[in-house]
Short mmCIF file of C-alpha atoms in Angstrom, two decimals:
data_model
loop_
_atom_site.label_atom_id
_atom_site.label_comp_id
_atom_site.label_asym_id
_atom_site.label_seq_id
_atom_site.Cartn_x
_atom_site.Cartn_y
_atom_site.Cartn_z
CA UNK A 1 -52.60 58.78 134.91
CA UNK A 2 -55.14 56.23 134.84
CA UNK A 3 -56.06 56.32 137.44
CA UNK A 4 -54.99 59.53 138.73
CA UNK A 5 -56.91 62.00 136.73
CA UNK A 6 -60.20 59.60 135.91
CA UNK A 7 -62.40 60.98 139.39
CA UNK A 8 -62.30 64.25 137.84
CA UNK A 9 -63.99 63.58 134.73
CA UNK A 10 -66.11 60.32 136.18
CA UNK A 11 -67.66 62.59 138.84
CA UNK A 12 -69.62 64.88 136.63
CA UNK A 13 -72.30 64.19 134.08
CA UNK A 14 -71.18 63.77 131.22
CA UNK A 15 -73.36 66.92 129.58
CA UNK A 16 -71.00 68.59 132.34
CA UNK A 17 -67.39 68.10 130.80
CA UNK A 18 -68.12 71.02 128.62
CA UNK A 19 -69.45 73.43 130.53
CA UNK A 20 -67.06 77.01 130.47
CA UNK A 21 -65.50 76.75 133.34
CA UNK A 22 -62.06 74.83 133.20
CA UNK A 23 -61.90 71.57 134.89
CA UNK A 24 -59.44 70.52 137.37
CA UNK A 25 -58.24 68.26 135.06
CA UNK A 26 -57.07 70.71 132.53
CA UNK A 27 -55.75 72.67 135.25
CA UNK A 28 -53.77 70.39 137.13
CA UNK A 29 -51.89 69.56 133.37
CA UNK A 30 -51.39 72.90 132.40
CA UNK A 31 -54.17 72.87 129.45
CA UNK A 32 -56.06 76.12 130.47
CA UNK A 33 -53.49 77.65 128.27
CA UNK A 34 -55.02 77.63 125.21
CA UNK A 35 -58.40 77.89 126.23
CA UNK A 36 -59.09 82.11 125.84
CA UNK A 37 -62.38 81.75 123.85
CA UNK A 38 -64.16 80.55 126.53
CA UNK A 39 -64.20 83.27 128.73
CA UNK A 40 -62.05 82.91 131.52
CA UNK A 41 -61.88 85.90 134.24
CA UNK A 42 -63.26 84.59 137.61
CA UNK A 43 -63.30 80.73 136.33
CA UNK A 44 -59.82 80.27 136.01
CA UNK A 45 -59.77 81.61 140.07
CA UNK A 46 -62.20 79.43 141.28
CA UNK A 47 -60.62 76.43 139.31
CA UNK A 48 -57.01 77.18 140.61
CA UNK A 49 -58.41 77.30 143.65
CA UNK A 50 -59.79 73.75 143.50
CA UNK A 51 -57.10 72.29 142.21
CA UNK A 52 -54.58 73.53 145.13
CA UNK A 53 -57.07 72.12 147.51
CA UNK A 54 -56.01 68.27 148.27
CA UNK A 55 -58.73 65.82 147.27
CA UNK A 56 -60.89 64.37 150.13
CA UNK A 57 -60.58 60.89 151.04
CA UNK A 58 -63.08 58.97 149.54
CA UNK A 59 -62.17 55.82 150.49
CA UNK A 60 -59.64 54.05 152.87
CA UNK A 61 -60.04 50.59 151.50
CA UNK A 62 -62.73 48.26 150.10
CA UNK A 63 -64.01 45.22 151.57
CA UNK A 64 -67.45 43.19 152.21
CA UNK A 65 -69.44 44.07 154.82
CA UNK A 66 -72.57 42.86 156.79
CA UNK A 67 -74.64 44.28 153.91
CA UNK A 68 -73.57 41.34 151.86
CA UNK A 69 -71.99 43.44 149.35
CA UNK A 70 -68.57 44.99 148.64
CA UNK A 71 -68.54 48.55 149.96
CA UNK A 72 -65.58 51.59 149.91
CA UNK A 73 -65.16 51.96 153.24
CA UNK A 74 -64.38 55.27 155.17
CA UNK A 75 -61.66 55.33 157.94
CA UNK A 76 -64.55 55.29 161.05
CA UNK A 77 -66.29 52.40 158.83
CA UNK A 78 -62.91 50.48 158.75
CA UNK A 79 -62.08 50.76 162.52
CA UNK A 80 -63.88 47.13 162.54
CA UNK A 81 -61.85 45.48 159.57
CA UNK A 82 -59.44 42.93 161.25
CA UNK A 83 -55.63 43.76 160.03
CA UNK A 84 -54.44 41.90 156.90
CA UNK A 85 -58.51 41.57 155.52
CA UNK A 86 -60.79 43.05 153.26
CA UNK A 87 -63.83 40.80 155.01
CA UNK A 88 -65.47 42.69 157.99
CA UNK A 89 -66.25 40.11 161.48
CA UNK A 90 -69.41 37.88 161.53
CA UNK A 91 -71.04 38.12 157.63
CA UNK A 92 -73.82 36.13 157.36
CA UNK A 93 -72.08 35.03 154.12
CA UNK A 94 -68.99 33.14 154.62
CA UNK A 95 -68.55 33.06 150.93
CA UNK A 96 -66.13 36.47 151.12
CA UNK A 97 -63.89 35.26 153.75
CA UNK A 98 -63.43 31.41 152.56
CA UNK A 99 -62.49 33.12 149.19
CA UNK A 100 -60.38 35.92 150.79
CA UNK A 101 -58.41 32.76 152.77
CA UNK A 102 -58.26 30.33 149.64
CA UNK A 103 -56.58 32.88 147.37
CA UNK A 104 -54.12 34.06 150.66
CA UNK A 105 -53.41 30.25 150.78
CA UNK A 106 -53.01 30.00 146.64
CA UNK A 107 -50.37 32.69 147.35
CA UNK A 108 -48.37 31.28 150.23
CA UNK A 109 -45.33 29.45 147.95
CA UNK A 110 -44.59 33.04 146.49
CA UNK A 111 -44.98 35.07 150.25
CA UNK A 112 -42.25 32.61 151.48
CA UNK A 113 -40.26 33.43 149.18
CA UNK A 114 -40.01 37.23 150.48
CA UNK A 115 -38.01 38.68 152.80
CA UNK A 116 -40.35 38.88 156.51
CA UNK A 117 -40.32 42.52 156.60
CA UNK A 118 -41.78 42.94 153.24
CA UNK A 119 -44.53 40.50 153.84
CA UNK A 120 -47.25 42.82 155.27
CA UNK A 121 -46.67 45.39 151.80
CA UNK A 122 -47.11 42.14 149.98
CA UNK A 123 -50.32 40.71 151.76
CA UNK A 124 -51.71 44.30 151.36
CA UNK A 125 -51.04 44.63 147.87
CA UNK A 126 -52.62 41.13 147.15
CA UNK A 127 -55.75 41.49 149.65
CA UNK A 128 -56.21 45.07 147.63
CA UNK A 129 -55.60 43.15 144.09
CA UNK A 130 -57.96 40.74 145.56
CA UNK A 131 -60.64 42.54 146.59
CA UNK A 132 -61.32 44.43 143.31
CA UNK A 133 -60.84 41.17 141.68
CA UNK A 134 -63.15 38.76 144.04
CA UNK A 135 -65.41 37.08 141.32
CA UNK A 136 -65.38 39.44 138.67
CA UNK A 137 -64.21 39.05 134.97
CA UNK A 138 -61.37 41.72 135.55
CA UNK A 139 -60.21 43.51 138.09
CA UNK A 140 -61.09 46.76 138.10
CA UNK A 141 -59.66 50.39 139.33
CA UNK A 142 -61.19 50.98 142.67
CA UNK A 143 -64.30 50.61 144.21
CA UNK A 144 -65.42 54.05 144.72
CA UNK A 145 -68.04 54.86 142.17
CA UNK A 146 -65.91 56.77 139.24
CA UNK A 147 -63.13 54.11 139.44
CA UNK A 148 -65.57 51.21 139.42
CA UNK A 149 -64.58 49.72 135.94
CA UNK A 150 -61.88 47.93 133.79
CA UNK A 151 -59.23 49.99 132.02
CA UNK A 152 -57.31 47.37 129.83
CA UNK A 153 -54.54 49.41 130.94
CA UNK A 154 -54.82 48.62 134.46
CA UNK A 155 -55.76 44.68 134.04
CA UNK A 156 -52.94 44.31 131.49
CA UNK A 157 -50.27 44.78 135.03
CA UNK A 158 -52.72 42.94 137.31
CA UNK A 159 -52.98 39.97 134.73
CA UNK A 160 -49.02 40.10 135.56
CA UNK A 161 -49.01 40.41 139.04
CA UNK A 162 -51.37 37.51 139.49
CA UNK A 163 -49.23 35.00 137.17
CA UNK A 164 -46.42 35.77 139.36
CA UNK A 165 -47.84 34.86 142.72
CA UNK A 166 -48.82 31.50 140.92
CA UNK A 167 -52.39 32.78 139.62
CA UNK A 168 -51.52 32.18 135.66
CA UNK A 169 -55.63 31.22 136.02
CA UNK A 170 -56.82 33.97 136.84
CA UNK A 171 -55.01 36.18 134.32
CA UNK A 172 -55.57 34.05 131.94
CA UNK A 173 -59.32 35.05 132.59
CA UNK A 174 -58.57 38.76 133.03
CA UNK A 175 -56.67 38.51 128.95
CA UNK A 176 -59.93 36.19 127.97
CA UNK A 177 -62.33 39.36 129.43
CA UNK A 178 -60.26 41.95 127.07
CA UNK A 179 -60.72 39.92 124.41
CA UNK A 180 -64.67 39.90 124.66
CA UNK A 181 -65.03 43.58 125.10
CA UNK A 182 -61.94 44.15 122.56
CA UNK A 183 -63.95 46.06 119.24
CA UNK A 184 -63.82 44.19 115.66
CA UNK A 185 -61.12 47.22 114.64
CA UNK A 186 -58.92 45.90 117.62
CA UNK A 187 -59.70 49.34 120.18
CA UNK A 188 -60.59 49.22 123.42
CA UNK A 189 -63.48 51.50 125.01
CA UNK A 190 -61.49 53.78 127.50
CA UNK A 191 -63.10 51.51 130.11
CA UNK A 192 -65.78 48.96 130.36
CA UNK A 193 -68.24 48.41 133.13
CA UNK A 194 -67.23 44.58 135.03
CA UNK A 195 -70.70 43.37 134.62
CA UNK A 196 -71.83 44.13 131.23
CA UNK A 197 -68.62 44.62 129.15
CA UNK A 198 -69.64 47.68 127.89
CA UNK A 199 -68.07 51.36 128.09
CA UNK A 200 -70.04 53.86 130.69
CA UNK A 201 -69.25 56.81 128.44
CA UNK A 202 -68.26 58.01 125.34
CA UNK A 203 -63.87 58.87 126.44
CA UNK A 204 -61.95 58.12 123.15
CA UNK A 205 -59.67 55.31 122.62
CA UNK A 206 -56.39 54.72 124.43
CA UNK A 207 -53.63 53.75 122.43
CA UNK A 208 -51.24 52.27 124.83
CA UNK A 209 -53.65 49.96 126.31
CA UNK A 210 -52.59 47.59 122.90
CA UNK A 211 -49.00 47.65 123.69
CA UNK A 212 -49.88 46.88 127.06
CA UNK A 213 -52.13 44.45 126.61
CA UNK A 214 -49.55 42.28 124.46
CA UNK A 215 -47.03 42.71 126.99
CA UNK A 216 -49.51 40.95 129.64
CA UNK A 217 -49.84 37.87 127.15
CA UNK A 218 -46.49 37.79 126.50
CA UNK A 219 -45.98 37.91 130.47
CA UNK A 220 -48.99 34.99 131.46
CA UNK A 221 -48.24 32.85 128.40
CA UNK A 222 -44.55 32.58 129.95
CA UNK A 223 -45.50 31.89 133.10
CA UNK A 224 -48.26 29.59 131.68
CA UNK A 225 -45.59 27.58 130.45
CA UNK A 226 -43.70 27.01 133.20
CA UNK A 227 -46.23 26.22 134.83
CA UNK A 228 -47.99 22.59 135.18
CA UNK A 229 -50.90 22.84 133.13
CA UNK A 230 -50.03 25.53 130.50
CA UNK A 231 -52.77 27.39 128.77
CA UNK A 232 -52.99 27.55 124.88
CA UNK A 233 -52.66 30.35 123.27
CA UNK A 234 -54.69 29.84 120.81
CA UNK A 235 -57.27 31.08 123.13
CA UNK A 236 -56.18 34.32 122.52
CA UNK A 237 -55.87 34.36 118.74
CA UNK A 238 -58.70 37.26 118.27
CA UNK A 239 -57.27 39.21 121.17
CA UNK A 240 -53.44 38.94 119.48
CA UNK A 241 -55.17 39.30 115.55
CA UNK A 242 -57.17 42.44 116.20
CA UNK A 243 -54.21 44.02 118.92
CA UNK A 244 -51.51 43.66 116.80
CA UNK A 245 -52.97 44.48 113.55
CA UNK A 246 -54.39 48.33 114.87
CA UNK A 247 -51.02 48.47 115.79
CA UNK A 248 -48.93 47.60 112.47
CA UNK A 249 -51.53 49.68 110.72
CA UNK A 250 -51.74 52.67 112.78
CA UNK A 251 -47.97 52.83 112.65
CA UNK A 252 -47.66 52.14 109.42
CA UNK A 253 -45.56 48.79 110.21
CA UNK A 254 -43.24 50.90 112.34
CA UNK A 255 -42.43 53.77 110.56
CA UNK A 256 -44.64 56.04 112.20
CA UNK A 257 -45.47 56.91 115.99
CA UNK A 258 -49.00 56.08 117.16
CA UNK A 259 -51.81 58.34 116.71
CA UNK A 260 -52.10 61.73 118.07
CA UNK A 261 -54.51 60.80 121.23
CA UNK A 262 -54.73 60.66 125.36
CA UNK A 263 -52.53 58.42 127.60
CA UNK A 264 -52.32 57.58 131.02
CA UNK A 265 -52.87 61.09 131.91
CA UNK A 266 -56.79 60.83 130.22
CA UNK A 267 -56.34 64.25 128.58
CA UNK A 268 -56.91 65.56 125.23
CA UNK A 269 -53.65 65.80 123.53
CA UNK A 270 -52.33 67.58 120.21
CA UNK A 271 -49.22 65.74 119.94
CA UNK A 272 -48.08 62.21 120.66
CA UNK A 273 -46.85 61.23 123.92
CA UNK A 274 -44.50 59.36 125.19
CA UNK A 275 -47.55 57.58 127.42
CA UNK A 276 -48.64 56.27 124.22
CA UNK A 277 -45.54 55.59 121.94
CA UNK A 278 -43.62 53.80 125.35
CA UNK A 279 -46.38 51.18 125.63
CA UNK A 280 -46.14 50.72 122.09
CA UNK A 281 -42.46 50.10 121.75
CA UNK A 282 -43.46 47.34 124.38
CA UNK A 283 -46.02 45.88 122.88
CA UNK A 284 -43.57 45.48 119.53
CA UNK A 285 -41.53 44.14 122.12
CA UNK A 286 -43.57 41.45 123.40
CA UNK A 287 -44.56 40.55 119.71
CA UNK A 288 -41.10 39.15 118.85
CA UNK A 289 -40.82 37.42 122.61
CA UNK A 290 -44.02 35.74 121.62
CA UNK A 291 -42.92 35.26 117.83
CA UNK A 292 -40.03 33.34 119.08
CA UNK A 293 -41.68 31.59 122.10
CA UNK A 294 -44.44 30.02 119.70
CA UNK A 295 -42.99 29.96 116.01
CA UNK A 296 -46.36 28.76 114.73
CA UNK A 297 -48.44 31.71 116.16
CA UNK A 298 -48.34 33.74 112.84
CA UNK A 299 -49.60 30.91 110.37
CA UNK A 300 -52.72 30.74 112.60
CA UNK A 301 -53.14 34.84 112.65
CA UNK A 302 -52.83 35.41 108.85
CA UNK A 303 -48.86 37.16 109.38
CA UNK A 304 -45.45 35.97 109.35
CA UNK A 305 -42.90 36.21 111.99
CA UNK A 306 -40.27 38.21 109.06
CA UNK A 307 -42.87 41.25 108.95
CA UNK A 308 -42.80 41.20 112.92
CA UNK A 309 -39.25 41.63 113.16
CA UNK A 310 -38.99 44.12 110.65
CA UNK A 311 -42.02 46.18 111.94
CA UNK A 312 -40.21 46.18 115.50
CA UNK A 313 -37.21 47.42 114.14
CA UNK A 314 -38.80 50.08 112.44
CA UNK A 315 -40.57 50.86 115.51
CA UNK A 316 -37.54 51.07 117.01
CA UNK A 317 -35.43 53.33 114.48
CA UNK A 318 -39.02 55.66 114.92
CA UNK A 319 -39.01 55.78 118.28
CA UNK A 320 -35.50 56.63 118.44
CA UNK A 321 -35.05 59.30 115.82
CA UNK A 322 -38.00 61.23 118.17
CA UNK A 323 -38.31 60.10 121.63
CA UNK A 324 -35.09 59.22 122.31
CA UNK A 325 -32.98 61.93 120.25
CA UNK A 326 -34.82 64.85 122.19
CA UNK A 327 -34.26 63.43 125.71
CA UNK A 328 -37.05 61.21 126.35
CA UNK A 329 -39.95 64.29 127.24
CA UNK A 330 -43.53 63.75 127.21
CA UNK A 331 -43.87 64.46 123.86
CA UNK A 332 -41.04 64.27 120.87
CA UNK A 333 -39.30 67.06 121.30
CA UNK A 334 -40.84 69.04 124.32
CA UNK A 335 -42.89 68.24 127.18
CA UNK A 336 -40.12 67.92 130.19
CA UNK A 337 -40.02 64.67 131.98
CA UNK A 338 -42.43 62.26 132.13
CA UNK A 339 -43.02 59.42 134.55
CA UNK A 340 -44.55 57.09 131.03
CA UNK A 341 -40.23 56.54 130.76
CA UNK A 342 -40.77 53.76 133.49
CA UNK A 343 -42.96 51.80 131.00
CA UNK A 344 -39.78 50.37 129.38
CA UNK A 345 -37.65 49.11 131.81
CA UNK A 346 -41.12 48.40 134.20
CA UNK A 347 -41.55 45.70 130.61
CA UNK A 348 -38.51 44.75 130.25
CA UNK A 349 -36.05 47.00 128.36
CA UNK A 350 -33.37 47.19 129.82
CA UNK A 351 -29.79 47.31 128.75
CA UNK A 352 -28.50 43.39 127.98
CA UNK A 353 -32.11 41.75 127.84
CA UNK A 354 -32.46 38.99 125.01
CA UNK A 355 -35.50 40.54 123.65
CA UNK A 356 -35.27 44.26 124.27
CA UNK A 357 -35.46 46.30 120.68
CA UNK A 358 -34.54 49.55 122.79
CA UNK A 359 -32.91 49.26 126.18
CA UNK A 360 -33.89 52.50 128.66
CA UNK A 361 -30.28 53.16 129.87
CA UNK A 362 -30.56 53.38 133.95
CA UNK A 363 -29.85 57.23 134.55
CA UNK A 364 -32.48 58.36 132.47
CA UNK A 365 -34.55 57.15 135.26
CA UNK A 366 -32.37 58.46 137.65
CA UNK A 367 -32.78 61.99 136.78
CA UNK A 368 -36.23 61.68 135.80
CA UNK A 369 -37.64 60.50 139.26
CA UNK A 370 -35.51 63.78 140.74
CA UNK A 371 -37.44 66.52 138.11
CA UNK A 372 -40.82 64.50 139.32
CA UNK A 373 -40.24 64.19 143.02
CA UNK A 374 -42.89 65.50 145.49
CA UNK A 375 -42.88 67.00 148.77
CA UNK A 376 -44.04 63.96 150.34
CA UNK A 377 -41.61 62.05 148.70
CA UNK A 378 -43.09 60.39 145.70
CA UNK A 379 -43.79 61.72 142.32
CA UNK A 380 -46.26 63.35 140.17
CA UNK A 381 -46.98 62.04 136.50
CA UNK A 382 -44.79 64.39 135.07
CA UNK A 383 -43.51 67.91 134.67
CA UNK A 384 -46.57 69.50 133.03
CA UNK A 385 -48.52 68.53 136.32
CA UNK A 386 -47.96 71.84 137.40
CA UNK A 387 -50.22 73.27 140.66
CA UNK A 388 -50.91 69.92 142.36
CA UNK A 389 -47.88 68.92 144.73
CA UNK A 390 -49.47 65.58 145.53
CA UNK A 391 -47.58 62.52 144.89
CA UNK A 392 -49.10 59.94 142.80
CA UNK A 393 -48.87 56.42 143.74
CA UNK A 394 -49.07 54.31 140.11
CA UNK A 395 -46.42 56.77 138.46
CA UNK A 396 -44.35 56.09 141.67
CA UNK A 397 -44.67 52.49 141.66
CA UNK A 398 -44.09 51.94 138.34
CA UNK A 399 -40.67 54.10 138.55
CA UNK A 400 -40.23 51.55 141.28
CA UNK A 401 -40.88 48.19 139.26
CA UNK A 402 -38.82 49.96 136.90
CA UNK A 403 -35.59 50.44 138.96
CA UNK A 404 -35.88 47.13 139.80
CA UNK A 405 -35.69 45.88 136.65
CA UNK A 406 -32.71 48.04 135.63
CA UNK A 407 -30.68 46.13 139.11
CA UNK A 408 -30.91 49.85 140.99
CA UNK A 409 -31.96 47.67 143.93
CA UNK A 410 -31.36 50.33 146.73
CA UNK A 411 -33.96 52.61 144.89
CA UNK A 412 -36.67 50.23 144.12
CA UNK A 413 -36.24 49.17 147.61
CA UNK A 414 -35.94 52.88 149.30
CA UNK A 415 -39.79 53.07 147.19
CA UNK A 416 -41.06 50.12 148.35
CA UNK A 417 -40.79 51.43 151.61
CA UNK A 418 -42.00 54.34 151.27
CA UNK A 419 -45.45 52.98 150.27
CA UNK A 420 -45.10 50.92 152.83
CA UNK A 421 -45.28 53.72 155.14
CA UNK A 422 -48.16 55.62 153.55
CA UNK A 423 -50.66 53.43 153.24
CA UNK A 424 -54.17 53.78 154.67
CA UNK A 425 -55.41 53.22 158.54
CA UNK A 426 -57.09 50.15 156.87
CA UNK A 427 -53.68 49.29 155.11
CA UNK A 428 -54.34 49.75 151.54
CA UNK A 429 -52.42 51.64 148.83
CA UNK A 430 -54.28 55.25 147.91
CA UNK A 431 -54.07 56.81 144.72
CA UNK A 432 -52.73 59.88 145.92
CA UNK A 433 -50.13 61.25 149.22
CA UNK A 434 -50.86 64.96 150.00
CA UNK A 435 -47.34 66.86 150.05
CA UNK A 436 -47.96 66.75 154.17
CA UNK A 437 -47.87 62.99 153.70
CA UNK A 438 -51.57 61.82 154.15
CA UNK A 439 -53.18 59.65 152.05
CA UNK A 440 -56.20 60.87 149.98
CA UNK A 441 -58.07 60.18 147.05
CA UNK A 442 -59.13 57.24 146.79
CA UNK A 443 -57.93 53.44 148.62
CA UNK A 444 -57.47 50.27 147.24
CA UNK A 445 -56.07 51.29 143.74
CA UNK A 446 -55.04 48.16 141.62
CA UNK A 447 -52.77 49.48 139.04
CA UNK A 448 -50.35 50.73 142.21
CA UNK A 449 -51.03 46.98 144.20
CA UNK A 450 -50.14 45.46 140.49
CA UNK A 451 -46.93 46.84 140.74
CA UNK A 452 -46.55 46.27 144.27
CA UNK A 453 -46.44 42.74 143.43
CA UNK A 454 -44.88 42.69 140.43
CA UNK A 455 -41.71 44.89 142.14
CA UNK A 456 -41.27 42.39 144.80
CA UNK A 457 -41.51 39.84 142.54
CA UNK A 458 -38.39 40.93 140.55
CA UNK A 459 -36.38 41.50 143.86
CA UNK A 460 -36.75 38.68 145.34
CA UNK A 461 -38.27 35.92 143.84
CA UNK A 462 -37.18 36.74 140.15
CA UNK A 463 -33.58 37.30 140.70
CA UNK A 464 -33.25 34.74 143.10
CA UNK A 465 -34.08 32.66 140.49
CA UNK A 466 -32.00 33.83 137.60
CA UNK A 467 -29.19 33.58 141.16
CA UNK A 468 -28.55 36.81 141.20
#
């Protein structure tokens, strides 16, 4: 996933990816298959090897330290991290820890609105969102070296989570940072480095970060109007322009699936996924929830709100005659199950919502989260993630965001707990459980605090709203 399988490629030069010997990557998804001409023998050992070993803990959480700086801390490091803070004792700076308690504060209306025993997951989840956040343009992954940048796929949920705990600001800001890095063509570099906007290596394009992307405006501009001091979104005219026409062009206004390309799972591909043609079905989504929030967007980008709704009901008709016809696998009509089925009801489709134009009926989820379920209790990315029995932590929270969604309360709540209980000795959320239960990998992840937040927001402060 995003950020599951990105340490892998971000810890070797880049003149390394193509070396002969099969990386753990391609392992790990099954793609040493078709790879005979390189000469296998003793490789393919040594890589299966590797990949059955669990990954080392690089990091337990992030936080500043006496160094002045932002550090990934190690468990020994953390023993000195007071509980519920990413700011170690006695900095010379008190910059870090007046911020760290202004943006708790900021958050307070929404924690009161939680049930008490889900109030330490939630301050975790937003002192992780926080801390990879603190005074930079966008949040990014994690803090350990290889995660240290934006994916647009990432910031597009952590935009979301911070409009819901009352932050509309701030991801206004994180949309406004896509939007300066965004190409003229409307891509998006794989990811970008925080500080200079632009992309650390030469990864192709990821479709579904477009899809995404409009689903986080159509998310913050909602909230933005409800909200005291709305923003305009004619801010985000360029960002909406470029998205949405790469994607009426590259699916031919609907009537094709997206191009042939990698998804969450940062792998070359040779079909379409459903990581890439789910996040577009949401993003044609969001276009006709913004179409008919704002009537007047279209005149100012150059469309008209007639050619939306038909291109989303193309989409639609598409995506059902292949996704949805052959079971809703990783790819159209193969693959086996794929965790990417949680991007539609995690956005919003679900069966009886206003703007849904293809509602994920609740079982499919069901019986998707069994075929994916790990020894440890979560799930891996999907059914081609065939050696490593480690359970990932943003494919599991997002099924979890998107059982709540769908009103399976009990599950998204049975979840919630569950990464609750395997967080880090410094109380963050890792990327990865081990199938004995231990967190590795690496800790704070924001895509998995994103929909932390964004999960307890629809149990408890979302429904009780809508009085449920």
């Amino acid at each position: 996933m995003t950020t599951a399988v990105r340490p892998l490629q971000g810890t070797l030069p880049q003149n390394a990816q193509s070396t002969a010997r099969p990386s753990r990557r391609a392992i790990l998804t099954g793609a040493a298959i078709g790879i005979g001409a390189i000469g296998l023998g003793s490789a393919i050992t040594t890589a299966l090897a590797e990949a059955a070993r669990p990954d080392p803990v690089r990091s337990v959480t992030a936080a500043f330290t006496s160094s002045g700086r932002r550090e990934a801390l190690d468990a020994e490091s953390a023993q000195s991290l007071p509980a519920q803070s990413r700011v170690l004792p006695n900095l010379a700076d008190p910059g870090p820890a007046r911020r760290q308690q202004e943006f708790l504060a900021a958050c307070e209306p929404w924690l009161r609105e939680l049930p008490v025993q889900r109030r330490d997951l939630a301050i975790s989840a937003l002192l992780d969102l926080w801390v990879l956040s603190d005074e930079l343009p966008a949040t990014v992954a994690g803090w350990a070296g290889p995660w240290r940048y934006v994916w647009p796929r990432d910031t597009a949920f952590s935009a979301i989570a911070l409009a819901r705990i009352g932050r509309p600001d701030l991801a206004w800001s994180q949309l406004l940072f896509l939007q300066s890095v965004q190409a003229v063509d409307g891509s998006f570099a794989a990811r970008v480095d925080p500080t200079t906007g632009m992309a650390p290596d030469d990864r192709e394009s990821q479709f579904d970060s477009l899809g995404l992307v409009l689903w986080a405006i159509s998310e913050v501009h909602a909230v933005s109007e409800a909200s005291a001091a709305p923003f305009d979104l004619g801010e985000l005219d360029d960002l909406l322009r470029r998205t949405s026409r790469r994607i009426f062009d590259l699916t031919a206004y609907g009537r094709s699936l997206p191009p042939v390309g990698p998804d969450y799972w940062e792998v070359g591909e040779s079909r379409v996924s459903l990581g890439l043609a789910g996040p577009t079905l949401v993003g044609m989504n969001s276009l006709t929830a913004l179409t008919r929030a704002n009537p007047e967007l279209w005149s100012r980008l150059g469309g008209d709100p007639e050619s939306v709704r038909r291109a989303a009901d193309d989409y639609r008709a598409t995506f059902t005659r292949t996704f949805v016809a052959n079971g809703m696998q990783r790819y159209p009509t193969a693959g086996g199950p794929d965790s990417a089925i949680a991007y539609l009801p995690a956005a919003g489709l679900v069966p009886n919502a206003v703007d849904a134009i293809y509602a994920l009926e609740p079982e499919l989820l069901g019986g998707v989260w069994d075929r994916l379920e790990q020894p440890a209790g979560g799930i891996k990315p999907g059914h081609g993630w065939i050696i490593d029995r480690s359970s990932w932590t943003p494919s599991t929270s997002l099924m979890g965001l998107g059982f709540a969604r769908l009103g399976q309360t009990e599950k998204a709540e049975s979840i919630l707990d569950w990464l609750s209980a395997h967080r880090t000795s410094a109380g963050s959320l890792p990327e990865k459980i081990t199938a004995e239960g231990a967190p590795v990998s690496v800790a704070p992840l924001s895509w998995t605090a994103a929909n932390v937040i964004i999960t307890l927001d629809e149990l408890y402060v979302r429904r009780r709203g809508a009085g449920s």
